[in-house]
PDB file of C-alpha atoms in Angstrom:
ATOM      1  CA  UNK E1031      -6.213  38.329   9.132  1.00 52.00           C
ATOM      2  CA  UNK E1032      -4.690  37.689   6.077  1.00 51.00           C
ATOM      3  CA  UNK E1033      -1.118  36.648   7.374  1.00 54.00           C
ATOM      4  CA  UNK E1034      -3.401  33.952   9.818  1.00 56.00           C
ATOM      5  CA  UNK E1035      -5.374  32.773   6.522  1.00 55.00           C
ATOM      6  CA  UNK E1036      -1.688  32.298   4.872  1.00 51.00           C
ATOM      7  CA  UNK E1037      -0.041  30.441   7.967  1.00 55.00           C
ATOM      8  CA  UNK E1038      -2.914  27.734   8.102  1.00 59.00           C
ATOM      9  CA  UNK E1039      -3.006  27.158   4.201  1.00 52.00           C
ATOM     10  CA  UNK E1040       0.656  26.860   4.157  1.00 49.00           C
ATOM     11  CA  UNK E1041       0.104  23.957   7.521  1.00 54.00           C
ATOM     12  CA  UNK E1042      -2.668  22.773   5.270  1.00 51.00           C
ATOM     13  CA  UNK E1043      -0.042  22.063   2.232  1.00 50.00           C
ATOM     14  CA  UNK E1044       2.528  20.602   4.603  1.00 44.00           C
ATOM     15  CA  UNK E1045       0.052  18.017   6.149  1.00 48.00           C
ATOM     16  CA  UNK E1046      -1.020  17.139   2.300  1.00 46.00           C
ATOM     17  CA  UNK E1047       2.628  16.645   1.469  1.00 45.00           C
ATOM     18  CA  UNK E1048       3.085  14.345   4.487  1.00 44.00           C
ATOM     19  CA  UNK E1049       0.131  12.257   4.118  1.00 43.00           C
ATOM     20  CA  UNK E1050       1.456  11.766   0.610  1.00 43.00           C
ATOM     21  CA  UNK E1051       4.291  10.055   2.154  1.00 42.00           C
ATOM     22  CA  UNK E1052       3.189   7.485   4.460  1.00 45.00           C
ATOM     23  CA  UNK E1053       3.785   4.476   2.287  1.00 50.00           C
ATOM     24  CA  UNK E1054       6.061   2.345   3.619  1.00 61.00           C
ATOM     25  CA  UNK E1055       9.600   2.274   1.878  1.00 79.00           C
ATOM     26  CA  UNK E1056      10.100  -1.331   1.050  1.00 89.00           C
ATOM     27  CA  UNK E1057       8.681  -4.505   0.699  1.00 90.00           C
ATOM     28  CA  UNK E1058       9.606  -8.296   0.946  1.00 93.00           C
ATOM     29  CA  UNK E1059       8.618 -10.447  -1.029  1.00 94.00           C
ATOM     30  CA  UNK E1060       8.801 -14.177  -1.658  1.00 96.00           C
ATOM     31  CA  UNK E1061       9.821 -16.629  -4.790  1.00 96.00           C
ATOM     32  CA  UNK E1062       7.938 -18.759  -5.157  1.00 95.00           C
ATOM     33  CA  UNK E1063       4.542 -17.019  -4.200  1.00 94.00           C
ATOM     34  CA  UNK E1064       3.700 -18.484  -1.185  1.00 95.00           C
ATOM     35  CA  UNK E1065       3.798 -19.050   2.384  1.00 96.00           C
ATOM     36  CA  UNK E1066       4.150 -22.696   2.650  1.00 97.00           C
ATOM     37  CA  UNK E1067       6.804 -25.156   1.740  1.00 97.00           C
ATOM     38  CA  UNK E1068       7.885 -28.729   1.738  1.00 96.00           C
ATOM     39  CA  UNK E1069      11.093 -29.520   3.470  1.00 96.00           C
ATOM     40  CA  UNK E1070      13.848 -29.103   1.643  1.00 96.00           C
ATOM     41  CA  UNK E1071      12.704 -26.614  -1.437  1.00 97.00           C
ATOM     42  CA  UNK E1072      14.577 -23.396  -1.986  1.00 97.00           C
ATOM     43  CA  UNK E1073      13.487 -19.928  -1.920  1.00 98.00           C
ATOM     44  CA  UNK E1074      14.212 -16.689  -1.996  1.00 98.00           C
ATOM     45  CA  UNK E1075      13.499 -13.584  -0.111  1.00 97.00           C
ATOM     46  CA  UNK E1076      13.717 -10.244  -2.018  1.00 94.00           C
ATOM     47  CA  UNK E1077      13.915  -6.594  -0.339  1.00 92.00           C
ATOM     48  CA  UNK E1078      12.206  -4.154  -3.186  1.00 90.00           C
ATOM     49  CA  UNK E1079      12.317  -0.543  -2.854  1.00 86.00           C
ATOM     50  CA  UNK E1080      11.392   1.808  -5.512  1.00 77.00           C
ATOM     51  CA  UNK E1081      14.950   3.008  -5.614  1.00 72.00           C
ATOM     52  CA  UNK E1082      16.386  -0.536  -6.287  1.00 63.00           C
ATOM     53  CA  UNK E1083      18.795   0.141  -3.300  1.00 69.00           C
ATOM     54  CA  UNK E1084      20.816  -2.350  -1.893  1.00 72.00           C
ATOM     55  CA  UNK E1085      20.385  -0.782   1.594  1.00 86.00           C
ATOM     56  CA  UNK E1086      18.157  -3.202   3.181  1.00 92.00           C
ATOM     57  CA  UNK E1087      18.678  -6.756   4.589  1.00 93.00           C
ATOM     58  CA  UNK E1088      15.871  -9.613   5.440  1.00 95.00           C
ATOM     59  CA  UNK E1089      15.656 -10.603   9.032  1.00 95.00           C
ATOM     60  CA  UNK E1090      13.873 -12.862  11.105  1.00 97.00           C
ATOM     61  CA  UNK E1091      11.931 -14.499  14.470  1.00 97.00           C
ATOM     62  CA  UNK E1092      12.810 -18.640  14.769  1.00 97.00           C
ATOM     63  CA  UNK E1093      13.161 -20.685  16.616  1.00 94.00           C
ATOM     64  CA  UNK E1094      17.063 -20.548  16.602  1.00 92.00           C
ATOM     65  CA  UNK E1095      16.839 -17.171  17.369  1.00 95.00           C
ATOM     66  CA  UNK E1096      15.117 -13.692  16.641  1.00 95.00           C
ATOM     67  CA  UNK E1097      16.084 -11.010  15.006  1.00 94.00           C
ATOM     68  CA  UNK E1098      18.804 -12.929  12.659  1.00 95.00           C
ATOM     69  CA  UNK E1099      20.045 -11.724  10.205  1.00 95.00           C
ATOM     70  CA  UNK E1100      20.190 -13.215   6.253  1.00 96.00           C
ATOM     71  CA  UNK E1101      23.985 -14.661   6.238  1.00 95.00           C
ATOM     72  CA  UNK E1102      23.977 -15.049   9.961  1.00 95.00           C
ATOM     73  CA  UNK E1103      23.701 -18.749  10.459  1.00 94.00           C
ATOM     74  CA  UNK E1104      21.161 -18.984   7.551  1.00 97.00           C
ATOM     75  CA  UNK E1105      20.568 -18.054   4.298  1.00 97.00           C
ATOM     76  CA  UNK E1106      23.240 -16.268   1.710  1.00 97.00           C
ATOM     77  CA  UNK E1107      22.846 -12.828   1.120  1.00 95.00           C
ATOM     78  CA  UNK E1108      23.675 -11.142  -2.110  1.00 93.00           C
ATOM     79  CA  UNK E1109      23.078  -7.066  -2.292  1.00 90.00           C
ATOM     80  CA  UNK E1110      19.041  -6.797  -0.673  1.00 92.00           C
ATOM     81  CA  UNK E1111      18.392 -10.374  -1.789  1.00 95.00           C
ATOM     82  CA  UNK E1112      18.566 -13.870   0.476  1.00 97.00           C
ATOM     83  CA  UNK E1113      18.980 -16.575  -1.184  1.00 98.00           C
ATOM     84  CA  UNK E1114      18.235 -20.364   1.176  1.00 98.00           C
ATOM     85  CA  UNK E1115      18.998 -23.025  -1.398  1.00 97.00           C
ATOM     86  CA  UNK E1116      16.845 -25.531   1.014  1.00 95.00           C
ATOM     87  CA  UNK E1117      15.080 -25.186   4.105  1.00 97.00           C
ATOM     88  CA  UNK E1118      13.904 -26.886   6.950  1.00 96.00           C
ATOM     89  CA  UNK E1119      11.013 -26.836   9.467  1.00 96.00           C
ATOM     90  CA  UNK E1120      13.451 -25.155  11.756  1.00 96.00           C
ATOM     91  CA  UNK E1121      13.261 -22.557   9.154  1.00 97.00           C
ATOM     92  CA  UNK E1122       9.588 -21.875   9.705  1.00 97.00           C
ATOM     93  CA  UNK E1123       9.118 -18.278  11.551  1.00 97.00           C
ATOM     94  CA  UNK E1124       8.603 -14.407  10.979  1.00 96.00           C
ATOM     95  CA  UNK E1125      10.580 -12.576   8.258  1.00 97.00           C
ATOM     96  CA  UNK E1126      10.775  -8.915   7.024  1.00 95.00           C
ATOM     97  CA  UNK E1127      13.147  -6.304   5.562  1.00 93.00           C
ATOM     98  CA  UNK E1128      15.571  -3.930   7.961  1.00 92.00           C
ATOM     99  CA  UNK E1129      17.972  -1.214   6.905  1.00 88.00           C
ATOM    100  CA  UNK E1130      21.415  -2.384   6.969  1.00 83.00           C
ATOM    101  CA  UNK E1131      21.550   0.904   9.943  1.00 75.00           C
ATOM    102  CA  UNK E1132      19.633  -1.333  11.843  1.00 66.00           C
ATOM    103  CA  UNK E1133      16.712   0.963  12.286  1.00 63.00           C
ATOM    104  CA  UNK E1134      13.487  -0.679  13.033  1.00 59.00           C
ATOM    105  CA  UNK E1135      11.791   2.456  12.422  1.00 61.00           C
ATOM    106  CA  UNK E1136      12.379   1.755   8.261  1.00 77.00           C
ATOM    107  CA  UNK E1137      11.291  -1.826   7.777  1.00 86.00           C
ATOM    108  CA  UNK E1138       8.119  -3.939   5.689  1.00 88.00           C
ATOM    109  CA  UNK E1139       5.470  -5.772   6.958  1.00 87.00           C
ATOM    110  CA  UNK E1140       6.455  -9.389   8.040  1.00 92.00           C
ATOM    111  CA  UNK E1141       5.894 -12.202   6.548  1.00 95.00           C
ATOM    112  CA  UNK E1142       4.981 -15.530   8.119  1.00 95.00           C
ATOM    113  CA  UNK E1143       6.450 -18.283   6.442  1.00 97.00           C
ATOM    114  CA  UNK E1144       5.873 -22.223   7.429  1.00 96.00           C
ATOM    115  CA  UNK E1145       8.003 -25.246   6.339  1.00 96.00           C
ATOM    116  CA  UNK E1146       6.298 -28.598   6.487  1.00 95.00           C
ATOM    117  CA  UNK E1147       7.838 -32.000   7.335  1.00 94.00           C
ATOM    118  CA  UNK E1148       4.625 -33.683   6.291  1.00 94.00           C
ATOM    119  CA  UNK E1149       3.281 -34.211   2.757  1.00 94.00           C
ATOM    120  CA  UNK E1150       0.486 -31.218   2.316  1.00 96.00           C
ATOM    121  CA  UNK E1151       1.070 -27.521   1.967  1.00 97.00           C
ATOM    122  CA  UNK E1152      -1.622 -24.843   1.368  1.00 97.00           C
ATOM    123  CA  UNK E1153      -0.845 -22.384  -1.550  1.00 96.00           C
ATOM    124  CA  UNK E1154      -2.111 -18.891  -0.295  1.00 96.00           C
ATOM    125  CA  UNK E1155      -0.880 -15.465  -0.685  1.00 94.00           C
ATOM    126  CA  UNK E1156       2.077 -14.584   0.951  1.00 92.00           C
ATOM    127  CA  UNK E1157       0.495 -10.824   1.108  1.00 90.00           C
ATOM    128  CA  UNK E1158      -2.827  -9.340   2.045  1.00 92.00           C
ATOM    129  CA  UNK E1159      -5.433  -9.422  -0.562  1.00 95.00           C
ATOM    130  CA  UNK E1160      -7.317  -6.116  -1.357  1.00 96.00           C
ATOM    131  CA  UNK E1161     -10.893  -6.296  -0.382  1.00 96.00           C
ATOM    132  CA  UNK E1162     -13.570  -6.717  -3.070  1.00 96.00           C
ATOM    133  CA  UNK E1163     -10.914  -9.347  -4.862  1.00 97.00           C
ATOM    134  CA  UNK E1164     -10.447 -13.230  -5.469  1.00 97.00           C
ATOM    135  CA  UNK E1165      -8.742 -15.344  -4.036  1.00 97.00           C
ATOM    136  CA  UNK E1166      -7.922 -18.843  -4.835  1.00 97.00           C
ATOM    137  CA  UNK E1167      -6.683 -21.243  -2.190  1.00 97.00           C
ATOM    138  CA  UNK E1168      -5.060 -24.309  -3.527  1.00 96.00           C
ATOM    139  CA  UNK E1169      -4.351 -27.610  -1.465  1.00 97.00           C
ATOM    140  CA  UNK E1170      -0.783 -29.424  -3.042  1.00 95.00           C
ATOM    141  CA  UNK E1171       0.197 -32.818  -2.096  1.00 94.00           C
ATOM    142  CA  UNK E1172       4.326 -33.820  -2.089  1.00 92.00           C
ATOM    143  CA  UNK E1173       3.646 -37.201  -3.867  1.00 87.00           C
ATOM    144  CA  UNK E1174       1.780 -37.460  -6.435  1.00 79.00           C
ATOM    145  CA  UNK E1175       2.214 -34.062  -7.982  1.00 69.00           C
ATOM    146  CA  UNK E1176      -0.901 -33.786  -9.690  1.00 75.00           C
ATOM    147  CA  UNK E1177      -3.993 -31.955  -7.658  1.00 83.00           C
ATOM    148  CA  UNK E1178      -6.132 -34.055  -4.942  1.00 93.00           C
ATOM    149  CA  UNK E1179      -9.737 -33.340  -3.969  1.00 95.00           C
ATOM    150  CA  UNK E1180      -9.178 -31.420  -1.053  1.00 97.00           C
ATOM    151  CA  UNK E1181     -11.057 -30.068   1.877  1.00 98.00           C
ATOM    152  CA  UNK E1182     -10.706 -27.031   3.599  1.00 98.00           C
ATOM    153  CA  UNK E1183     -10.753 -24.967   6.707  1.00 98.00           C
ATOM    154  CA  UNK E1184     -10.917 -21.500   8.140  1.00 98.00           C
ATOM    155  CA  UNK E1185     -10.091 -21.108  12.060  1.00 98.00           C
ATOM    156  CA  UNK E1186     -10.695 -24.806  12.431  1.00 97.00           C
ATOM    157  CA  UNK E1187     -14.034 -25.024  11.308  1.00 98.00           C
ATOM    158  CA  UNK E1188     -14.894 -26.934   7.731  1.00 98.00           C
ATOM    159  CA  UNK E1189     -15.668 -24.536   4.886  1.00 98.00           C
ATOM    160  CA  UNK E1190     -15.866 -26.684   1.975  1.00 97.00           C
ATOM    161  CA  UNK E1191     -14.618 -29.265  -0.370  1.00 97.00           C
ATOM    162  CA  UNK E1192     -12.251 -28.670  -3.342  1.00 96.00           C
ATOM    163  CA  UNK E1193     -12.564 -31.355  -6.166  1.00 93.00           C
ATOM    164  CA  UNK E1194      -9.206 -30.491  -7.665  1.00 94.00           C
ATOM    165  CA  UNK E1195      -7.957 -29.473  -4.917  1.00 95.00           C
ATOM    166  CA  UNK E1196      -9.045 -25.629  -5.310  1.00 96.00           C
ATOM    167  CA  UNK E1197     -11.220 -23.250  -3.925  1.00 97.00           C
ATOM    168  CA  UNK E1198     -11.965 -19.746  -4.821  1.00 97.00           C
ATOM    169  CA  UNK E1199     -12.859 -17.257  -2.035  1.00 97.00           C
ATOM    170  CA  UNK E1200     -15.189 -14.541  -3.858  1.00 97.00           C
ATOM    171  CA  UNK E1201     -15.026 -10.978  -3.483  1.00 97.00           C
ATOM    172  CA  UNK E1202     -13.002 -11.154   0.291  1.00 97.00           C
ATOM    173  CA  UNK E1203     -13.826  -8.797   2.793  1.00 96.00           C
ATOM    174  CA  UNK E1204     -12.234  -8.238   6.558  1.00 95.00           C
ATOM    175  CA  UNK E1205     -15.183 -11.720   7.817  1.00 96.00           C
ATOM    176  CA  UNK E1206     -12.765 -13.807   5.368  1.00 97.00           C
ATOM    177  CA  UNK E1207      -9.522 -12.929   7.350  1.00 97.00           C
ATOM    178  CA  UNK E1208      -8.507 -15.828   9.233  1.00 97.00           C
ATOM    179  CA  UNK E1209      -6.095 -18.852   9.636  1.00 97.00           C
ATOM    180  CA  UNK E1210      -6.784 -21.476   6.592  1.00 98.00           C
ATOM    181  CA  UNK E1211      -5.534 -25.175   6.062  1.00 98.00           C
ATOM    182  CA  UNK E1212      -6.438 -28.001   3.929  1.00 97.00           C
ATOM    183  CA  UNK E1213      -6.119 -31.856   4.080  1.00 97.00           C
ATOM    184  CA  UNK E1214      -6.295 -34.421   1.649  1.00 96.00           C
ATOM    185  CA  UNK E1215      -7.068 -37.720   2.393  1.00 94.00           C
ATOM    186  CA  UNK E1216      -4.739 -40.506   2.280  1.00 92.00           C
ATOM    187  CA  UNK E1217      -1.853 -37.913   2.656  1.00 93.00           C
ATOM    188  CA  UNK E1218      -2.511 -35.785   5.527  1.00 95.00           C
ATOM    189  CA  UNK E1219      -3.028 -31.875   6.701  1.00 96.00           C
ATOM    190  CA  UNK E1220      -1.195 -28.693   6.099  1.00 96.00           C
ATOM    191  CA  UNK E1221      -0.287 -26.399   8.666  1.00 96.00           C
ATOM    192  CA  UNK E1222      -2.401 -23.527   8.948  1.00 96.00           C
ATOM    193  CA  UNK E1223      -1.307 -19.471   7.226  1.00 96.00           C
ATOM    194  CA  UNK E1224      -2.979 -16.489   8.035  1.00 95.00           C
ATOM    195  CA  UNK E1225      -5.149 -14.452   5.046  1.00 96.00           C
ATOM    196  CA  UNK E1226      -5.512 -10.420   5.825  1.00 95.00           C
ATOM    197  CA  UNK E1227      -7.745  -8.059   4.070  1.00 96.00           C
ATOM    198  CA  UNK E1228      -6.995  -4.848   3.312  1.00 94.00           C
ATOM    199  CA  UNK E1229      -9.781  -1.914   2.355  1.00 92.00           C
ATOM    200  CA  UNK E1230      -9.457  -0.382  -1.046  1.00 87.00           C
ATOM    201  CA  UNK E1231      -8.105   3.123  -0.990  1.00 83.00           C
ATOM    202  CA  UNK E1232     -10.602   5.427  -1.116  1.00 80.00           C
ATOM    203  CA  UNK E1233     -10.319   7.465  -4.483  1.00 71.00           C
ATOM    204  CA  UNK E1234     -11.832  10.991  -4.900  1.00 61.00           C
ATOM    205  CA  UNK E1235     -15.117  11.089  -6.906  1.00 59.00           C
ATOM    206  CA  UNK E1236     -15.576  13.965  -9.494  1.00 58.00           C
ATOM    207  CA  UNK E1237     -17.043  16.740  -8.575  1.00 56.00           C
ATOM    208  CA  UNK E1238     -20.659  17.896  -9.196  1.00 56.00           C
ATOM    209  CA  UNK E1239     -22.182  19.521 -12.343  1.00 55.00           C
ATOM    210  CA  UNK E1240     -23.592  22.473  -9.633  1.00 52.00           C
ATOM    211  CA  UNK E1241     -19.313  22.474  -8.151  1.00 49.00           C
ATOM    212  CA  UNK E1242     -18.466  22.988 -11.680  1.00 50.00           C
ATOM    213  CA  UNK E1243     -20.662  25.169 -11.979  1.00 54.00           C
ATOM    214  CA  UNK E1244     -19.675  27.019  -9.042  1.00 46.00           C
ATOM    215  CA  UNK E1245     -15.719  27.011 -10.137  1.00 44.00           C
ATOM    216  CA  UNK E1246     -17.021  28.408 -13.462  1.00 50.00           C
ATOM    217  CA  UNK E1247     -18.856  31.525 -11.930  1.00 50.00           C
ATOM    218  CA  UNK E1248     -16.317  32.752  -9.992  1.00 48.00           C
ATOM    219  CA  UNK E1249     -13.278  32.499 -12.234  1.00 48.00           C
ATOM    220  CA  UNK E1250     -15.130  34.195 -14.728  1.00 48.00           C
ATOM    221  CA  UNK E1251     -16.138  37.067 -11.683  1.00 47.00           C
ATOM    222  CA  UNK E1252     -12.632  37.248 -10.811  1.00 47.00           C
ATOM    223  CA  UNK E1253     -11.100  37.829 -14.171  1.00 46.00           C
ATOM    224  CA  UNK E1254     -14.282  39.973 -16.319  1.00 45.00           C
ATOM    225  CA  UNK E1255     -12.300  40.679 -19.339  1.00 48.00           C
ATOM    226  CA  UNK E1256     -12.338  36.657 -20.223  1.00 42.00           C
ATOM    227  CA  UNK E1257     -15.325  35.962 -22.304  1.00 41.00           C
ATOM    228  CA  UNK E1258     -17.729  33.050 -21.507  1.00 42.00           C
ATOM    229  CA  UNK E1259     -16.175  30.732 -24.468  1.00 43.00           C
ATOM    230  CA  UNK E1260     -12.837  30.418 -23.210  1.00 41.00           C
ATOM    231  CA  UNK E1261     -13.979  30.269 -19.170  1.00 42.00           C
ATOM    232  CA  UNK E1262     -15.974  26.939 -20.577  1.00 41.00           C
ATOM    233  CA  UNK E1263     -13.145  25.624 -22.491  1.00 41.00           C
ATOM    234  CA  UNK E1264     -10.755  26.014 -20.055  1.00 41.00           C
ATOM    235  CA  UNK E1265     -12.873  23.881 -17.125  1.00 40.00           C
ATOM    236  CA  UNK E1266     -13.517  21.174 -19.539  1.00 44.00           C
ATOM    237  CA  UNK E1267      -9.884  20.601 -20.535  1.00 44.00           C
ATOM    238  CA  UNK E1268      -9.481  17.041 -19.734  1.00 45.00           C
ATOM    239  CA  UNK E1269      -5.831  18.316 -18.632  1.00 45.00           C
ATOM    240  CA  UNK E1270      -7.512  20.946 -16.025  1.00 44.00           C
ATOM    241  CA  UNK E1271      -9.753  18.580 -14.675  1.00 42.00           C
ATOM    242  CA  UNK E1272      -7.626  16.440 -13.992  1.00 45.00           C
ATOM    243  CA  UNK E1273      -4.934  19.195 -12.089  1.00 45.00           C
ATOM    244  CA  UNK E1274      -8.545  20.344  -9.979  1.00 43.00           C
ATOM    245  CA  UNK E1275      -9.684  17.150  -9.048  1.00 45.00           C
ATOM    246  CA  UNK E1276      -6.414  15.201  -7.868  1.00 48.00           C
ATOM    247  CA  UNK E1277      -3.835  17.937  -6.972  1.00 54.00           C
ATOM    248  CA  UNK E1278      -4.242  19.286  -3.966  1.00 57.00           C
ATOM    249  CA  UNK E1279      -1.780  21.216  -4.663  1.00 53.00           C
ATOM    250  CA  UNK E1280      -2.725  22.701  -7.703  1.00 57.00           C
ATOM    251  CA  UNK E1281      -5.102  23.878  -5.566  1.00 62.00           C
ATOM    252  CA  UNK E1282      -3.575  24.941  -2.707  1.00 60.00           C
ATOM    253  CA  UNK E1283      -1.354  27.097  -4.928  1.00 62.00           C
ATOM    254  CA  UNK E1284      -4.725  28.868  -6.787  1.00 64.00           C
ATOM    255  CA  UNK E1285      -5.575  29.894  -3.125  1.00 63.00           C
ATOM    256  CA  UNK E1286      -2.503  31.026  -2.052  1.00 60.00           C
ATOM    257  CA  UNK E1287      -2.572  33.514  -5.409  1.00 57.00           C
ATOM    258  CA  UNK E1288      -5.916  34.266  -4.768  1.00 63.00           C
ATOM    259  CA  UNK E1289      -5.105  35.356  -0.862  1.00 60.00           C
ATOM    260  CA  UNK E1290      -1.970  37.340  -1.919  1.00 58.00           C
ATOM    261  CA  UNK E1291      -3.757  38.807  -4.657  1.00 64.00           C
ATOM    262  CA  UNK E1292      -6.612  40.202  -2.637  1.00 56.00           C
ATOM    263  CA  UNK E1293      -4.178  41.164   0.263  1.00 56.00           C
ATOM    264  CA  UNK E1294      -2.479  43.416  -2.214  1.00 54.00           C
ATOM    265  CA  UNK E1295      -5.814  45.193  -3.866  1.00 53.00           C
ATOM    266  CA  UNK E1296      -5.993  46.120   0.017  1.00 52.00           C
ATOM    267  CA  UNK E1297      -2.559  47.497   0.518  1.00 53.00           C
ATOM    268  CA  UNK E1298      -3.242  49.632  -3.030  1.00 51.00           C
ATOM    269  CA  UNK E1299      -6.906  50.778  -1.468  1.00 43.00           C
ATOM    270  CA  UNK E1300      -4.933  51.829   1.756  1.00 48.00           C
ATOM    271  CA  UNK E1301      -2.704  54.109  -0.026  1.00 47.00           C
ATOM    272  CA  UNK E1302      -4.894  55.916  -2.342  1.00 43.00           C
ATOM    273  CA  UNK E1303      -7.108  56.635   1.020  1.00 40.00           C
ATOM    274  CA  UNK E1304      -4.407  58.120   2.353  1.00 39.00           C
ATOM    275  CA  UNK E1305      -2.788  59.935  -0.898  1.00 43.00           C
ATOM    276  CA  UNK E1306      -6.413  61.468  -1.604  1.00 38.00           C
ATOM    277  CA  UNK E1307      -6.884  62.918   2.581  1.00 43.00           C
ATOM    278  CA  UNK E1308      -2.789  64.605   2.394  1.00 44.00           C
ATOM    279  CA  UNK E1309      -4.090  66.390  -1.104  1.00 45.00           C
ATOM    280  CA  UNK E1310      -7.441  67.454   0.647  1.00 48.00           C
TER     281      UNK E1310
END
């Protein structure tokens, strides 16, 4: 029984440790911030891993081709960086980070990117927004510089007017994703980029006074030579609390004591039985 207990706590751990590790490797991101551009502006595409690795390349879906590579008939690569000192609408596609390998299987999320011929662009981020956040939406003109009273749009349908040419989408939640644009009049109408929501992680919530409570009674069951004082100080450490709460593998490791512990008291109670029935 207690070799079955061990096996699933040890699959237990192992499916904590993988879960742990589902975050994708590397991400692309885009100077400057957005996912619109006038003809002819420069920008550059960045390949960030935690490591800092210059392992990974930026590729993308165009209309000249799909699955190009940066330095392959565009752009000028430099280590996990592409550089495209001006672009055209040509330009305008789908574009993520690879592994140099070539592995799809280890690669970001994409990125759509537009380049307009016209004389609006819509400022949006390039990224999904976390839900619950703001999110500002900001309609530029090519000539003049300075900001336009705008309006705006969300899957072709009119969802308000910007003065200044901004508008500020409050606390976003998965109704606000959608394709957006803008126009200004006099000088025309952006293209259209896509906004995605993404839930907030669910965190852990600390546990109950009664859970505490709970964790109190049996530690100090399990070990009766501790006296009550130190049993209380040890479960409000702010350090322990913190290793019971959000480790699971703190935990884990308490159990697997705990099961090995017990499993041993039995092997001990075995051979007295059987020390005490050879002397009788």
């Amino acid at each position: 029984m207690e070799e079955t207990s061990a096996r699933r706590l040890l699959e237990f751990i192992v499916l904590l440790s993988c879960s742990g590790n589902s975050v994708l490797p590397v991400r692309l991101t885009v100077s400057p911030s957005r996912s619109q551009f006038f003809e002819y502006e420069s920008v550059t595409l960045i390949c960030e891993d935690e490591n800092s690795s210059d392992g990974w390349t930026v590729r993308r879906n165009t209309t000249r081709g799909t699955r190009k590579r940066c330095g392959d008939g565009w752009g000028k690569s430099a280590g996990s960086t592409c550089n495209m000192p001006y672009i055209l609408p040509l330009d305008s596609g789908l574009y993520w980070c690879e592994s140099m390998s070539g592995s799809s299987s280890s690669s970001s999320s994409s990125i759509q990117l537009s380049v307009s011929g016209g004389s609006v662009i819509l400022q949006s981020p390039v990224l999904p927004v976390m839900e619950g956040d703001d999110v500002t939406l900001s309609c530029r003109a090519k000539s003049p510089a300075h900001n336009l009273p705008a309006a705006f749009y969300k899957d072709g349908s009119f969802i308000g007017d910007g003065p200044s040419g901004h508008m500020t989408l409050l606390h976003v939640s998965s109704s606000d994703e959608g394709l957006y644009k803008c126009s200004i009049s006099g000088q025309g109408e952006s293209p259209s980029s896509r906004i995605s929501v993404e839930e907030k992680p669910i965190t852990s919530s600390p546990p109950s006074t009664s859970s505490m409570n709970l964790f109190s009674s049996s530690s100090a069951a399990s070990s009766p030579n501790s006296t009550s004082s130190s049993s209380s100080s040890s479960v409000n450490h702010p350090v322990f609390l913190h290793l019971v709460v959000f480790s699971p593998y703190f935990i884990s490791t308490l159990l697997l004591v705990s099961l090995y512990r017990h499993k041993d008291k039995g092997d001990n109670l075995h051979n007295s039985v059987v020390m005490i029935s050879s002397t009788g």
